[in-house]
PDB file of C-alpha atoms and ligand atoms in Angstrom:
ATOM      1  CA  UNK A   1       0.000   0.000   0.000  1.00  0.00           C
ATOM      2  CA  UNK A   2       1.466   3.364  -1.062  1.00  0.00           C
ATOM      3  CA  UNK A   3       0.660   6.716   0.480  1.00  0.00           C
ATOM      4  CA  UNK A   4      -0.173   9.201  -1.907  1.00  0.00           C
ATOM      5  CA  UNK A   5       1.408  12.678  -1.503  1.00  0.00           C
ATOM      6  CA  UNK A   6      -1.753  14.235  -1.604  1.00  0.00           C
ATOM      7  CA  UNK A   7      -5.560  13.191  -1.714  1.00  0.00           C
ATOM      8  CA  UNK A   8      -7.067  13.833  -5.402  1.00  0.00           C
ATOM      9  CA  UNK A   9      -9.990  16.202  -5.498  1.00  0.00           C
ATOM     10  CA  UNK A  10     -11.703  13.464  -8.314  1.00  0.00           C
ATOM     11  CA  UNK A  11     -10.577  10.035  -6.488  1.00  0.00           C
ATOM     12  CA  UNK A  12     -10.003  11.623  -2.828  1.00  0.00           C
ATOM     13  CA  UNK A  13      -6.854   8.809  -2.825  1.00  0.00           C
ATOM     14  CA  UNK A  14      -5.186   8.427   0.683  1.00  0.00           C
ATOM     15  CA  UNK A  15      -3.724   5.176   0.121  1.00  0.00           C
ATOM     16  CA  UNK A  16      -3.105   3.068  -3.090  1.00  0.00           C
ATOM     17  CA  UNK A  17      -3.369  -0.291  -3.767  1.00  0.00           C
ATOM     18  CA  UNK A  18      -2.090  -2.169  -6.873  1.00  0.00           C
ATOM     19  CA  UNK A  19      -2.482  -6.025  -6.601  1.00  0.00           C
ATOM     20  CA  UNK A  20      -1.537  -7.158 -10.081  1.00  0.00           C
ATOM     21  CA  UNK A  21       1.367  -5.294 -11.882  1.00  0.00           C
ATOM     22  CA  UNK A  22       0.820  -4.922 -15.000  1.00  0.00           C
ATOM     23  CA  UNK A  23      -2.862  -5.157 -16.874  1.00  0.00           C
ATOM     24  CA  UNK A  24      -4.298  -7.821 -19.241  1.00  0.00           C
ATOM     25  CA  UNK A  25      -6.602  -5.587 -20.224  1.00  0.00           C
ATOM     26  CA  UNK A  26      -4.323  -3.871 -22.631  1.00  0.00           C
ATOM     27  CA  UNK A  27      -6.492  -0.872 -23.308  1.00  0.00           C
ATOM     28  CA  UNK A  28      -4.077   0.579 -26.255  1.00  0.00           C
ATOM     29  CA  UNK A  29      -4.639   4.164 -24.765  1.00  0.00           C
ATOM     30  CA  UNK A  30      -3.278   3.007 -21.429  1.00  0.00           C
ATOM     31  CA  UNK A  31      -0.421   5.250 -20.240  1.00  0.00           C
ATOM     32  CA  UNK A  32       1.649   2.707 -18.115  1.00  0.00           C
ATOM     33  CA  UNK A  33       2.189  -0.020 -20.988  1.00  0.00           C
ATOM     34  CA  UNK A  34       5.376   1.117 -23.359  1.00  0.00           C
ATOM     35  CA  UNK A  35       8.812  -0.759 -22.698  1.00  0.00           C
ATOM     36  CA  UNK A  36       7.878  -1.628 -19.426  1.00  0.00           C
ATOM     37  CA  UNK A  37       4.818  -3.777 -20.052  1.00  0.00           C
ATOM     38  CA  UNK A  38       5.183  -4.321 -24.020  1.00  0.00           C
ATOM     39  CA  UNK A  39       2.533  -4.718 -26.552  1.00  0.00           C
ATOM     40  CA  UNK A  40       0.272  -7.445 -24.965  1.00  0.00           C
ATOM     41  CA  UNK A  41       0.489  -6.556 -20.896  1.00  0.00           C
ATOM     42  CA  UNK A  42      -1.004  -9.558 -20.001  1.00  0.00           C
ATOM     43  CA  UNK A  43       2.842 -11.098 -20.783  1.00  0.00           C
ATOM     44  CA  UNK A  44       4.359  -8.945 -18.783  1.00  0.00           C
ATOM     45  CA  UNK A  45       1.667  -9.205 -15.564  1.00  0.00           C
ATOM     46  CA  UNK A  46       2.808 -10.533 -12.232  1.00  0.00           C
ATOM     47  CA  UNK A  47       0.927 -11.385  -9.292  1.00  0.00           C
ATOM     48  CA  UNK A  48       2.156  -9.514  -5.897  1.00  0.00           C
ATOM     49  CA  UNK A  49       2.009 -12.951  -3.898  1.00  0.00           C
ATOM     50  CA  UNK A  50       3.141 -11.096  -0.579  1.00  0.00           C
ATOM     51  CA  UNK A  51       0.331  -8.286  -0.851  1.00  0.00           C
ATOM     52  CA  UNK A  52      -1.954  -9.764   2.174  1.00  0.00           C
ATOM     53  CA  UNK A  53       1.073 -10.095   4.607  1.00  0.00           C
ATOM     54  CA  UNK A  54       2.390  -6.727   4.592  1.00  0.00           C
ATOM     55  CA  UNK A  55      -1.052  -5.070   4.308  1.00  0.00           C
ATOM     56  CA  UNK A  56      -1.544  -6.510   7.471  1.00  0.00           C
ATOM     57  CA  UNK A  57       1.161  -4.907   8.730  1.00  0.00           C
ATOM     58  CA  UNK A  58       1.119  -1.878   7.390  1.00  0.00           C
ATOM     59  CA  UNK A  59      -3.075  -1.136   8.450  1.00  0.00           C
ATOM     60  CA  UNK A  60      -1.991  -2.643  11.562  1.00  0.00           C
ATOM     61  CA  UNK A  61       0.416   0.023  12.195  1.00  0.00           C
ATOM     62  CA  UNK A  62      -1.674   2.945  10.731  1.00  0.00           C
ATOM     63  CA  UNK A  63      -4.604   2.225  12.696  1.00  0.00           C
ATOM     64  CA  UNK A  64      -2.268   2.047  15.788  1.00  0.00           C
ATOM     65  CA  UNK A  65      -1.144   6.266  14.555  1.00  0.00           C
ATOM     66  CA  UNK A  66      -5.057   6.755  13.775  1.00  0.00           C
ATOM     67  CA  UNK A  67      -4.255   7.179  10.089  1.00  0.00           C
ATOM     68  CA  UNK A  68      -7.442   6.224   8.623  1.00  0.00           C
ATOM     69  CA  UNK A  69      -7.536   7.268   5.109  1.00  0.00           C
ATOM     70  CA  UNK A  70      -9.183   6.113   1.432  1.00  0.00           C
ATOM     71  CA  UNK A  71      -7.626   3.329  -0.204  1.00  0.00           C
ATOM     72  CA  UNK A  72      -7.942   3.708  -3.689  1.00  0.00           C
ATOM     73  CA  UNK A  73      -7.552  -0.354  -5.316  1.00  0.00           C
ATOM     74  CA  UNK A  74      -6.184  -0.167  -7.970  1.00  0.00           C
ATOM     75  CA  UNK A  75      -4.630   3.268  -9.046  1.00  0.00           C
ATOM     76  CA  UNK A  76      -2.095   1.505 -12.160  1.00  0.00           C
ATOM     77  CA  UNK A  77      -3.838  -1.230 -13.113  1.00  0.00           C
ATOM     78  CA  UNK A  78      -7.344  -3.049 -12.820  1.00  0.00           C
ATOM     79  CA  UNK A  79      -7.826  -5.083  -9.618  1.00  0.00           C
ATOM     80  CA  UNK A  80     -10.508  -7.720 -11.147  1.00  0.00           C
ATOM     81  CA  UNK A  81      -8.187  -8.831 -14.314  1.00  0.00           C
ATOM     82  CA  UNK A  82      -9.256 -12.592 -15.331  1.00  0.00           C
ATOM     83  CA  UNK A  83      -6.580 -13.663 -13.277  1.00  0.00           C
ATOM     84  CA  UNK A  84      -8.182 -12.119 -10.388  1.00  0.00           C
ATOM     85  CA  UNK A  85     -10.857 -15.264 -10.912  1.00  0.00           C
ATOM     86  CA  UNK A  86      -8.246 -18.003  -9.613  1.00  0.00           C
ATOM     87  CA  UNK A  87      -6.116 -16.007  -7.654  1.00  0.00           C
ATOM     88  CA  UNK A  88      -8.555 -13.967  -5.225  1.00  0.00           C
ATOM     89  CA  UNK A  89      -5.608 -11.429  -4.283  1.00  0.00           C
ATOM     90  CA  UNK A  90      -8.495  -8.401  -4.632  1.00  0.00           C
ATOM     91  CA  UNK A  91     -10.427 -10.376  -2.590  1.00  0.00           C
ATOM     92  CA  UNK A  92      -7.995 -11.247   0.066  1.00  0.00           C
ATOM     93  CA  UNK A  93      -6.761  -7.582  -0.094  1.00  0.00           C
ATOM     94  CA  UNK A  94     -10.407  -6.502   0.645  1.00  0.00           C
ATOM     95  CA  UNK A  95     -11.052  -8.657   3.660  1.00  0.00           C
ATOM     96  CA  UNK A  96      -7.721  -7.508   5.550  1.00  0.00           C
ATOM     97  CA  UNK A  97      -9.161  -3.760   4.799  1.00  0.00           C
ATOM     98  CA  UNK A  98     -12.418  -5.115   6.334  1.00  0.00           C
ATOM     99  CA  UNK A  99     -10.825  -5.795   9.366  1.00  0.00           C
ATOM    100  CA  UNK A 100      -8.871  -2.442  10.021  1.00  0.00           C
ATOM    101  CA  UNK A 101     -11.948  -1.173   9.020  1.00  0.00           C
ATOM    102  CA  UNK A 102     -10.481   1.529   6.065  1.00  0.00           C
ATOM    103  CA  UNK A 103     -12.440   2.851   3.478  1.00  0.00           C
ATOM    104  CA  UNK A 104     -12.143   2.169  -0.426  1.00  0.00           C
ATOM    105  CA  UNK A 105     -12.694   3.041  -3.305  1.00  0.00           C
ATOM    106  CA  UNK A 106     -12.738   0.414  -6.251  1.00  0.00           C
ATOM    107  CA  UNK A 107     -12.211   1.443  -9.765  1.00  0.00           C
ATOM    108  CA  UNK A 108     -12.390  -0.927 -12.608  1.00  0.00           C
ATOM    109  CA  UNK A 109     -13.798  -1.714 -16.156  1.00  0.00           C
ATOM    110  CA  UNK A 110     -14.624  -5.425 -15.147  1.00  0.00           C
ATOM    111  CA  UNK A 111     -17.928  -7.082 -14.092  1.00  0.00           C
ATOM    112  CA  UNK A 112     -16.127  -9.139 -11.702  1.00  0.00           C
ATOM    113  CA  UNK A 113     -16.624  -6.856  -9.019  1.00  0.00           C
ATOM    114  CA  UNK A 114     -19.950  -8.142  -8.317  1.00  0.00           C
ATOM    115  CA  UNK A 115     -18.230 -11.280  -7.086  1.00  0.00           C
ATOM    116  CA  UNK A 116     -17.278  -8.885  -3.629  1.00  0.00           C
ATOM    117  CA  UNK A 117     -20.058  -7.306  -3.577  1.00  0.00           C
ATOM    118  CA  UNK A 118     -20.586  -9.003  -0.067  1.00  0.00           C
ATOM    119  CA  UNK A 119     -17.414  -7.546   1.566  1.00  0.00           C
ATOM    120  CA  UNK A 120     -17.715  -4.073   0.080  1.00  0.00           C
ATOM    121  CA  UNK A 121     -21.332  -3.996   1.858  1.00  0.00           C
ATOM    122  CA  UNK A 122     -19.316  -5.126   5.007  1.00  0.00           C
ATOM    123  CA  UNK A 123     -16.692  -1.839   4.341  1.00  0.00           C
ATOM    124  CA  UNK A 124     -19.502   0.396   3.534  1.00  0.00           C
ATOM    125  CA  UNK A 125     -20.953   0.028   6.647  1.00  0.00           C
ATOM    126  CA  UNK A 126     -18.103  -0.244   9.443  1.00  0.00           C
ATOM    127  CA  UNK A 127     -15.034   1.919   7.536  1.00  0.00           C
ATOM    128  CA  UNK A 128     -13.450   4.506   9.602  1.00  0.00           C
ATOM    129  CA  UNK A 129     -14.117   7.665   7.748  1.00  0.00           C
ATOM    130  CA  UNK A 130     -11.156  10.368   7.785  1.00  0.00           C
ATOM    131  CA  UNK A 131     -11.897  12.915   9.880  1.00  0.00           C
ATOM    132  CA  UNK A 132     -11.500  15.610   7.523  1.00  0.00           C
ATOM    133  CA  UNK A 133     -14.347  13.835   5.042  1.00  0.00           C
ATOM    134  CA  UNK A 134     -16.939  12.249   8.033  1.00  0.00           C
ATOM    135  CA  UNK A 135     -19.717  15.319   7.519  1.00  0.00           C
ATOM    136  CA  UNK A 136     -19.450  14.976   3.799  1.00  0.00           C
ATOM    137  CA  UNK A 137     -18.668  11.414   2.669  1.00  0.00           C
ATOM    138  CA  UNK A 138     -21.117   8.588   4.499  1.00  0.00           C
ATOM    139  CA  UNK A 139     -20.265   5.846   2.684  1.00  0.00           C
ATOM    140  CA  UNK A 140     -17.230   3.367   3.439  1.00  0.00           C
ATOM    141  CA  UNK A 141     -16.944   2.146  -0.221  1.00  0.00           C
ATOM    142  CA  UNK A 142     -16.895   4.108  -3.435  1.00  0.00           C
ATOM    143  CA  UNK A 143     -16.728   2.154  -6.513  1.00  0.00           C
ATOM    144  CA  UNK A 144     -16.233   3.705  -9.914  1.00  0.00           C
ATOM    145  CA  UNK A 145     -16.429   2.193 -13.611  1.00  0.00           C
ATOM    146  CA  UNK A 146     -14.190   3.536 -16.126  1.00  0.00           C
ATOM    147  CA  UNK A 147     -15.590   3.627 -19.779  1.00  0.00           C
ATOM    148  CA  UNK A 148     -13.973   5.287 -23.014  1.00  0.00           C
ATOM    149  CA  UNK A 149     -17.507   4.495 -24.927  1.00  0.00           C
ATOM    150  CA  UNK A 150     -20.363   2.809 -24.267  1.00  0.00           C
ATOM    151  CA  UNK A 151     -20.134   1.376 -28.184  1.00  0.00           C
ATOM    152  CA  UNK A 152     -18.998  -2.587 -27.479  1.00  0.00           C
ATOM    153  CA  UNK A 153     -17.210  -2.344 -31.321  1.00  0.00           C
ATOM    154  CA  UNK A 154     -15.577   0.859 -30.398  1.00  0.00           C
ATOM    155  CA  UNK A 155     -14.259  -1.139 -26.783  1.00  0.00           C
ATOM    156  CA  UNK A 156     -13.444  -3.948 -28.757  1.00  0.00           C
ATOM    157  CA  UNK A 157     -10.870  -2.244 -30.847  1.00  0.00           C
ATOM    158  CA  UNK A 158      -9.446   0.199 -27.782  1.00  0.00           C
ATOM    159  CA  UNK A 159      -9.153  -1.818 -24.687  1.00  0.00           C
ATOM    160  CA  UNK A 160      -9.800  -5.472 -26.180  1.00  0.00           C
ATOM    161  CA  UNK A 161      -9.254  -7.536 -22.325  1.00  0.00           C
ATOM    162  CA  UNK A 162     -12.007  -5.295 -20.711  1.00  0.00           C
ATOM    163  CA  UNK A 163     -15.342  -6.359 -20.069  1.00  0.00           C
ATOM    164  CA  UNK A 164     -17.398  -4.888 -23.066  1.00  0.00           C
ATOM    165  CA  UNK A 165     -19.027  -1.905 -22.071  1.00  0.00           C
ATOM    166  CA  UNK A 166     -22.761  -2.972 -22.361  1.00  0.00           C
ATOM    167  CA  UNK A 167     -21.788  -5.455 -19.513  1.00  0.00           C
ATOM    168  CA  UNK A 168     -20.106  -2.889 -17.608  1.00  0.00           C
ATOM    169  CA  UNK A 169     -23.378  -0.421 -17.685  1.00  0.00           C
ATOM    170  CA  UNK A 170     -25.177  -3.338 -16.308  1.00  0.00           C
ATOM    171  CA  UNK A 171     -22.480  -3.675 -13.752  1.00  0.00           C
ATOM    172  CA  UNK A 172     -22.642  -0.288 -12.814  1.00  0.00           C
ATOM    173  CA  UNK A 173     -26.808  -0.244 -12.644  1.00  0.00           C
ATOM    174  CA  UNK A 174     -26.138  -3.271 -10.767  1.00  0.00           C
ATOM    175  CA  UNK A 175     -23.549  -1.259  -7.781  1.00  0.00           C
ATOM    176  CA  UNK A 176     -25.943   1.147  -7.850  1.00  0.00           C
ATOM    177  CA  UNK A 177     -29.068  -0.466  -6.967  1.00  0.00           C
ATOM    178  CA  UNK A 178     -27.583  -2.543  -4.927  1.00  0.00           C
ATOM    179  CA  UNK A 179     -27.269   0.616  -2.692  1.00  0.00           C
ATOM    180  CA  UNK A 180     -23.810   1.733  -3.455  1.00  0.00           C
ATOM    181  CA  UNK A 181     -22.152   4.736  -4.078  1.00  0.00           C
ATOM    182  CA  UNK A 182     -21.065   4.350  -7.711  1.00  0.00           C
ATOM    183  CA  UNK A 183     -20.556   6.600 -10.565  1.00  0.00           C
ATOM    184  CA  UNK A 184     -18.530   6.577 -13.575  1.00  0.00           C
ATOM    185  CA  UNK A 185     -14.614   7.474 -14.921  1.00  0.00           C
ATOM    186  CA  UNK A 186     -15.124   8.698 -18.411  1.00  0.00           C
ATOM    187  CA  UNK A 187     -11.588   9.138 -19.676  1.00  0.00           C
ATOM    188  CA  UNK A 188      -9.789   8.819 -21.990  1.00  0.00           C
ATOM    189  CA  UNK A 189     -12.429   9.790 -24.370  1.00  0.00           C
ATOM    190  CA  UNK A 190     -10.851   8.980 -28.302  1.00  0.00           C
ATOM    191  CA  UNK A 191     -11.522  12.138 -30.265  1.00  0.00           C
ATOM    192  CA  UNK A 192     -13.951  11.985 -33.135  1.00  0.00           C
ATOM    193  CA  UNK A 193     -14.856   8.983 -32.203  1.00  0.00           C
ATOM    194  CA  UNK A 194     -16.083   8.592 -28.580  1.00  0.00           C
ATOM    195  CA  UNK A 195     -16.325  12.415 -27.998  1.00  0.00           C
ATOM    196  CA  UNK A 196     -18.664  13.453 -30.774  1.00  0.00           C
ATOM    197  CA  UNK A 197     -21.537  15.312 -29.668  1.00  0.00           C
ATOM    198  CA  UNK A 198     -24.251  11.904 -30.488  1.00  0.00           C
ATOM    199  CA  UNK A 199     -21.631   9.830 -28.599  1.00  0.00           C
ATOM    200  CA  UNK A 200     -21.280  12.181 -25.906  1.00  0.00           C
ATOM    201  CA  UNK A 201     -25.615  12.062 -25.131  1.00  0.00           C
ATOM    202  CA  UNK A 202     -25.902   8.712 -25.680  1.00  0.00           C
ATOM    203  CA  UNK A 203     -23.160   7.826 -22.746  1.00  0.00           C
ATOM    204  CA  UNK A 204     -24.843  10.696 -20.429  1.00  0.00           C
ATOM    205  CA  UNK A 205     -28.529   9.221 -20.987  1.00  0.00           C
ATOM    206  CA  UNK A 206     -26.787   5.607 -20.600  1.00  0.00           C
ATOM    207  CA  UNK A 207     -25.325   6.817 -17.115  1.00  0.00           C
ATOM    208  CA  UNK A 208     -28.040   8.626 -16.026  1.00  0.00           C
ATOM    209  CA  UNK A 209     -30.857   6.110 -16.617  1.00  0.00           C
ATOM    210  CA  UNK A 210     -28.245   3.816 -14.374  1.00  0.00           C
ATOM    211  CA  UNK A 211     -28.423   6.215 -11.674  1.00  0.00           C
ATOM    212  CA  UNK A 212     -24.927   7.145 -12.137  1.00  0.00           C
ATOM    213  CA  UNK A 213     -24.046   9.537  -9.299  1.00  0.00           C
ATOM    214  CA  UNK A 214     -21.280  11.033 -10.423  1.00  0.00           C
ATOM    215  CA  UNK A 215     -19.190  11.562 -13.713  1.00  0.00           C
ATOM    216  CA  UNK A 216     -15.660  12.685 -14.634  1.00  0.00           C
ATOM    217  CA  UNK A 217     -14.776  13.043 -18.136  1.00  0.00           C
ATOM    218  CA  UNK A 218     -11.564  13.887 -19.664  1.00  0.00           C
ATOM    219  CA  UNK A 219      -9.591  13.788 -22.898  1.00  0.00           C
ATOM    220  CA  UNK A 220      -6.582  11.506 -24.103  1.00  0.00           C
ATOM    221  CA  UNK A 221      -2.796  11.909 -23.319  1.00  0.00           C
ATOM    222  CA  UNK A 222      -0.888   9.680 -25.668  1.00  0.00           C
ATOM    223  CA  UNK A 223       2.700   8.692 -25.046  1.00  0.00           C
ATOM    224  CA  UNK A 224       5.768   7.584 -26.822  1.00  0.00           C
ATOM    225  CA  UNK A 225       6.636   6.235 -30.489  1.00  0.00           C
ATOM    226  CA  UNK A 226       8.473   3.161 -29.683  1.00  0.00           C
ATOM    227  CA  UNK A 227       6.174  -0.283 -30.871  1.00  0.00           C
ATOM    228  CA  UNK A 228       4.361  -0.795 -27.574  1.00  0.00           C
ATOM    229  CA  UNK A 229       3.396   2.962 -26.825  1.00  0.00           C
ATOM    230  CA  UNK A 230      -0.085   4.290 -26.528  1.00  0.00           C
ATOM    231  CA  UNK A 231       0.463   6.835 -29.381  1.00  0.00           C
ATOM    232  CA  UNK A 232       1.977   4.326 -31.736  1.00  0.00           C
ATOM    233  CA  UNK A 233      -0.854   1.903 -30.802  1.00  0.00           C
ATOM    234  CA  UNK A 234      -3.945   3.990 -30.954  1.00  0.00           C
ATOM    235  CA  UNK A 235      -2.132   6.129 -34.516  1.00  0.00           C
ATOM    236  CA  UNK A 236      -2.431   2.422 -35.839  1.00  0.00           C
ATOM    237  CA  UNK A 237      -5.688   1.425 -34.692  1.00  0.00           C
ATOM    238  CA  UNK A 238      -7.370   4.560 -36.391  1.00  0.00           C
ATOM    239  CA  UNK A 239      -5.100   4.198 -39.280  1.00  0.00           C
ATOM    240  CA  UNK A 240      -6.537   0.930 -39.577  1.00  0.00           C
ATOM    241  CA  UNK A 241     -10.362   1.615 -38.278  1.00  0.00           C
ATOM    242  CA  UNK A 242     -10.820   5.087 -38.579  1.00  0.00           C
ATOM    243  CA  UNK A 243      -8.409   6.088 -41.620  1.00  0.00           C
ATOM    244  CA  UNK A 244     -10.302   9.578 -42.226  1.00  0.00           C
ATOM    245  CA  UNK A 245      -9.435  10.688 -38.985  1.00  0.00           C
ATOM    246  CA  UNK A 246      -5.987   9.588 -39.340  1.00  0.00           C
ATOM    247  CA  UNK A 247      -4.927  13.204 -40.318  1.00  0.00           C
ATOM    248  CA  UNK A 248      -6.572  15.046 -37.599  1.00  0.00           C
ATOM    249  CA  UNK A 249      -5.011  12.307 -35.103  1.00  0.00           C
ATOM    250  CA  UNK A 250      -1.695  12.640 -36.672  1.00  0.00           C
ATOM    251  CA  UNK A 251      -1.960  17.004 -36.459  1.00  0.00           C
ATOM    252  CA  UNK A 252      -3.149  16.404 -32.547  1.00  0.00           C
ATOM    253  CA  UNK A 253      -0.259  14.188 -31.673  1.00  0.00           C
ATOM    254  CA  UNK A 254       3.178  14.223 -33.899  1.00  0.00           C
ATOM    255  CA  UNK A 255       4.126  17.112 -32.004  1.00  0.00           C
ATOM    256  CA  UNK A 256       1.954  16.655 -28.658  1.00  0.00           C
ATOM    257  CA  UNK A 257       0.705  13.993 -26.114  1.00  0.00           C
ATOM    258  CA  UNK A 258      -2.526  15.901 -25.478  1.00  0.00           C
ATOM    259  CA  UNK A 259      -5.073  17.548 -27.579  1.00  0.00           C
ATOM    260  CA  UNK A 260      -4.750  21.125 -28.263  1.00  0.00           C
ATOM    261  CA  UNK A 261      -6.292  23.707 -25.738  1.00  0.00           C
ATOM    262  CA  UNK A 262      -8.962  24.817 -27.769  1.00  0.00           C
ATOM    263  CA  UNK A 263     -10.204  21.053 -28.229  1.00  0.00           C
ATOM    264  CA  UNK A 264     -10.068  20.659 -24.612  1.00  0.00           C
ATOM    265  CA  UNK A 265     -12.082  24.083 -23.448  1.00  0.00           C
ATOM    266  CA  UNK A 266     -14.575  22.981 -25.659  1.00  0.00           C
ATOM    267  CA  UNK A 267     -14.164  19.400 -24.377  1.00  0.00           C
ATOM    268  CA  UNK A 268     -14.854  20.530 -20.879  1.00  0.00           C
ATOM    269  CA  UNK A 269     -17.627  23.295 -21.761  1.00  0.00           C
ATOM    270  CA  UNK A 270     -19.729  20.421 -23.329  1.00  0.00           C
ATOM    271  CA  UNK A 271     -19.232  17.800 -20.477  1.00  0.00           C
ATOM    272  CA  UNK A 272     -20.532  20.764 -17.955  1.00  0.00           C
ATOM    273  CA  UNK A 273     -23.210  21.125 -19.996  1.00  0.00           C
ATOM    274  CA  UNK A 274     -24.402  17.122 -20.552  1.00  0.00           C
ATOM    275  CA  UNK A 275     -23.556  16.917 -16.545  1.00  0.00           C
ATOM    276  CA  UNK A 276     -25.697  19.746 -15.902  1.00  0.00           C
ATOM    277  CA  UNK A 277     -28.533  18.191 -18.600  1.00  0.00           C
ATOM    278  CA  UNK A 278     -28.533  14.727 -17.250  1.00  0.00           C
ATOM    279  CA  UNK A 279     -27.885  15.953 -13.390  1.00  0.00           C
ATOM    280  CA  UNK A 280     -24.672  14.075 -12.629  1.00  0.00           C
ATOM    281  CA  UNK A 281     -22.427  15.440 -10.656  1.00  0.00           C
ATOM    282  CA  UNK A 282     -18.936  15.991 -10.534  1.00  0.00           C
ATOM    283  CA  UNK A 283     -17.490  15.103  -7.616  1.00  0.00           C
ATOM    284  CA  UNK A 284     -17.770  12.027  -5.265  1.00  0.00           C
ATOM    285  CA  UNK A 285     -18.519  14.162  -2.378  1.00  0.00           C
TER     286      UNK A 285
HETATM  287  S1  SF4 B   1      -7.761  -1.223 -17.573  1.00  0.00           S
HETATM  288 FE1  SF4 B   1      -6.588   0.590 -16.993  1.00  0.00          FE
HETATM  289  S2  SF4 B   1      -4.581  -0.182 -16.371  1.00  0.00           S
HETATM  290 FE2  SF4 B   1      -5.603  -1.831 -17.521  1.00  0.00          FE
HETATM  291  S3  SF4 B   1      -4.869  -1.606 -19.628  1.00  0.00           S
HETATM  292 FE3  SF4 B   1      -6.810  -0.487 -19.435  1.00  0.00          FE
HETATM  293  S4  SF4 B   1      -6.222   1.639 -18.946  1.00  0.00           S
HETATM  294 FE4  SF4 B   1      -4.434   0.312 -18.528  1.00  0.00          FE
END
């Protein structure tokens, strides 16, 4: 478990928790694959066998100092993988938190989550709120889905291990009427394709009719040109899917790893707006 330097306004991280290292979700926008974790992740992924032994310790000796704070699992990487089926490190990880009584926050793209449903009722209800956030924050357990599109094609080509979107909504409608917290990560949107006005309503009205509390959007940073980068992989996928937006990809990000700023103030202007609209907010708290 890492400490962060300081708590995120968006994910309001006190603590982080990665189980897996590495992702076999290979999302070809992701920003941590490159040389480290080469083309396919999933080669590259290892399981962090010790993680339940020194979380004990560690909670053990935070909750001696008081220092109750939000674990964010997973901050890097997604803490229901496929592996996470067999190897039940998430769930392990979440039944130590249980009993040192910390809060989380879970953010994923899978539909395995519903599996812990259980113990995140558990955390909801006996966490040890940080002081700071106890008049404004009464739940133990926060759990986000991230989405680039709600367009199963579109997911298929961008982040091919996730579960497909449509199952994800129905993950997230599931969280949320099963009384939790939940909202919804919308980032990295792809642009022209995920971010066009249509695309933009139909994910809003998707989220809302969930009962999506909450809703952060934001645009794409692309890194690198070496074979296993996010630019180079995403530049090829629209080469290959997309090719008419090749050009406008190509002005965006030869010289840049984010779009320019008049993209993104008109980026942010319209997600106000559909927030506003569909009345999600933007915040957890
Ligand atoms: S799920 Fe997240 S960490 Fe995993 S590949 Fe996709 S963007 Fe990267």
């Amino acid at each position: 478990m890492n400490k962060t330097k300081r708590r995120d306004p968006w994910f309001l991280d006190d603590y982080t928790i990665n189980p897996y290292s590495g992702c076999s979700f290979n999302c070809l926008y992701c920003y941590i694959r490159g040389s480290k974790y080469g083309t396919h992740m999933e080669e590259k992924l290892s399981v962090k066998t010790n993680a339940v032994a020194l979380l004990e310790k560690q909670l053990s000796n935070r909750t001696k100092k008081g220092q109750y704070g939000i674990i964010v699992i997973s901050s890097a990487t997604d803490p229901y993988l496929q592996f996470e089926k067999e190897e039940q490190l998430t769930r392990q990880i979440l039944e130590v938190v249980l009993q040192y009584k910390f809060p989380v926050h879970i953010i994923t793209k899978s539909d395995l989550v519903v599996r812990d449903f259980d113990l995140l009722h558990r955390i909801n209800e006996r966490a040890i709120i940080p002081a700071d956030l106890r008049d404004r924050l009464p739940y133990g357990t926060i759990i986000t889905f991230s989405f680039s599109t709600v367009d199963d094609r579109i997911g298929q080509i961008f982040e091919p291990g996730a579960t497909p979107p449509s199952r994800r909504l129905n993950t997230l409608e599931a969280a949320l009427q099963d009384g939790f917290h939940s909202g919804v990560s919308l980032m990295p949107l792809l642009p022209y394709i995920t971010d066009t006005g249509e695309h933009l309503e139909e994910m809003f009205r998707s989220f809302q009719h969930a009962g999506a509390r909450y809703i952060f959007p934001a645009t794409i940073t692309l890194f690198g040109n070496g074979p296993a980068d996010s630019k180079t992989l995403v530049l090829r996928a629209v080469a290959k899917h997309y090719p008419h937006l090749l050009e406008k990809y190509e002005r965006f990000f030869t010289q840049s790893y984010e779009v320019p700023k008049y993209y993104r103030d008109a980026f942010y202007k319209k997600t106000r707006e559909l927030s506003a609209k569909y009345g999600l907010k933007s915040s957890i708290i």
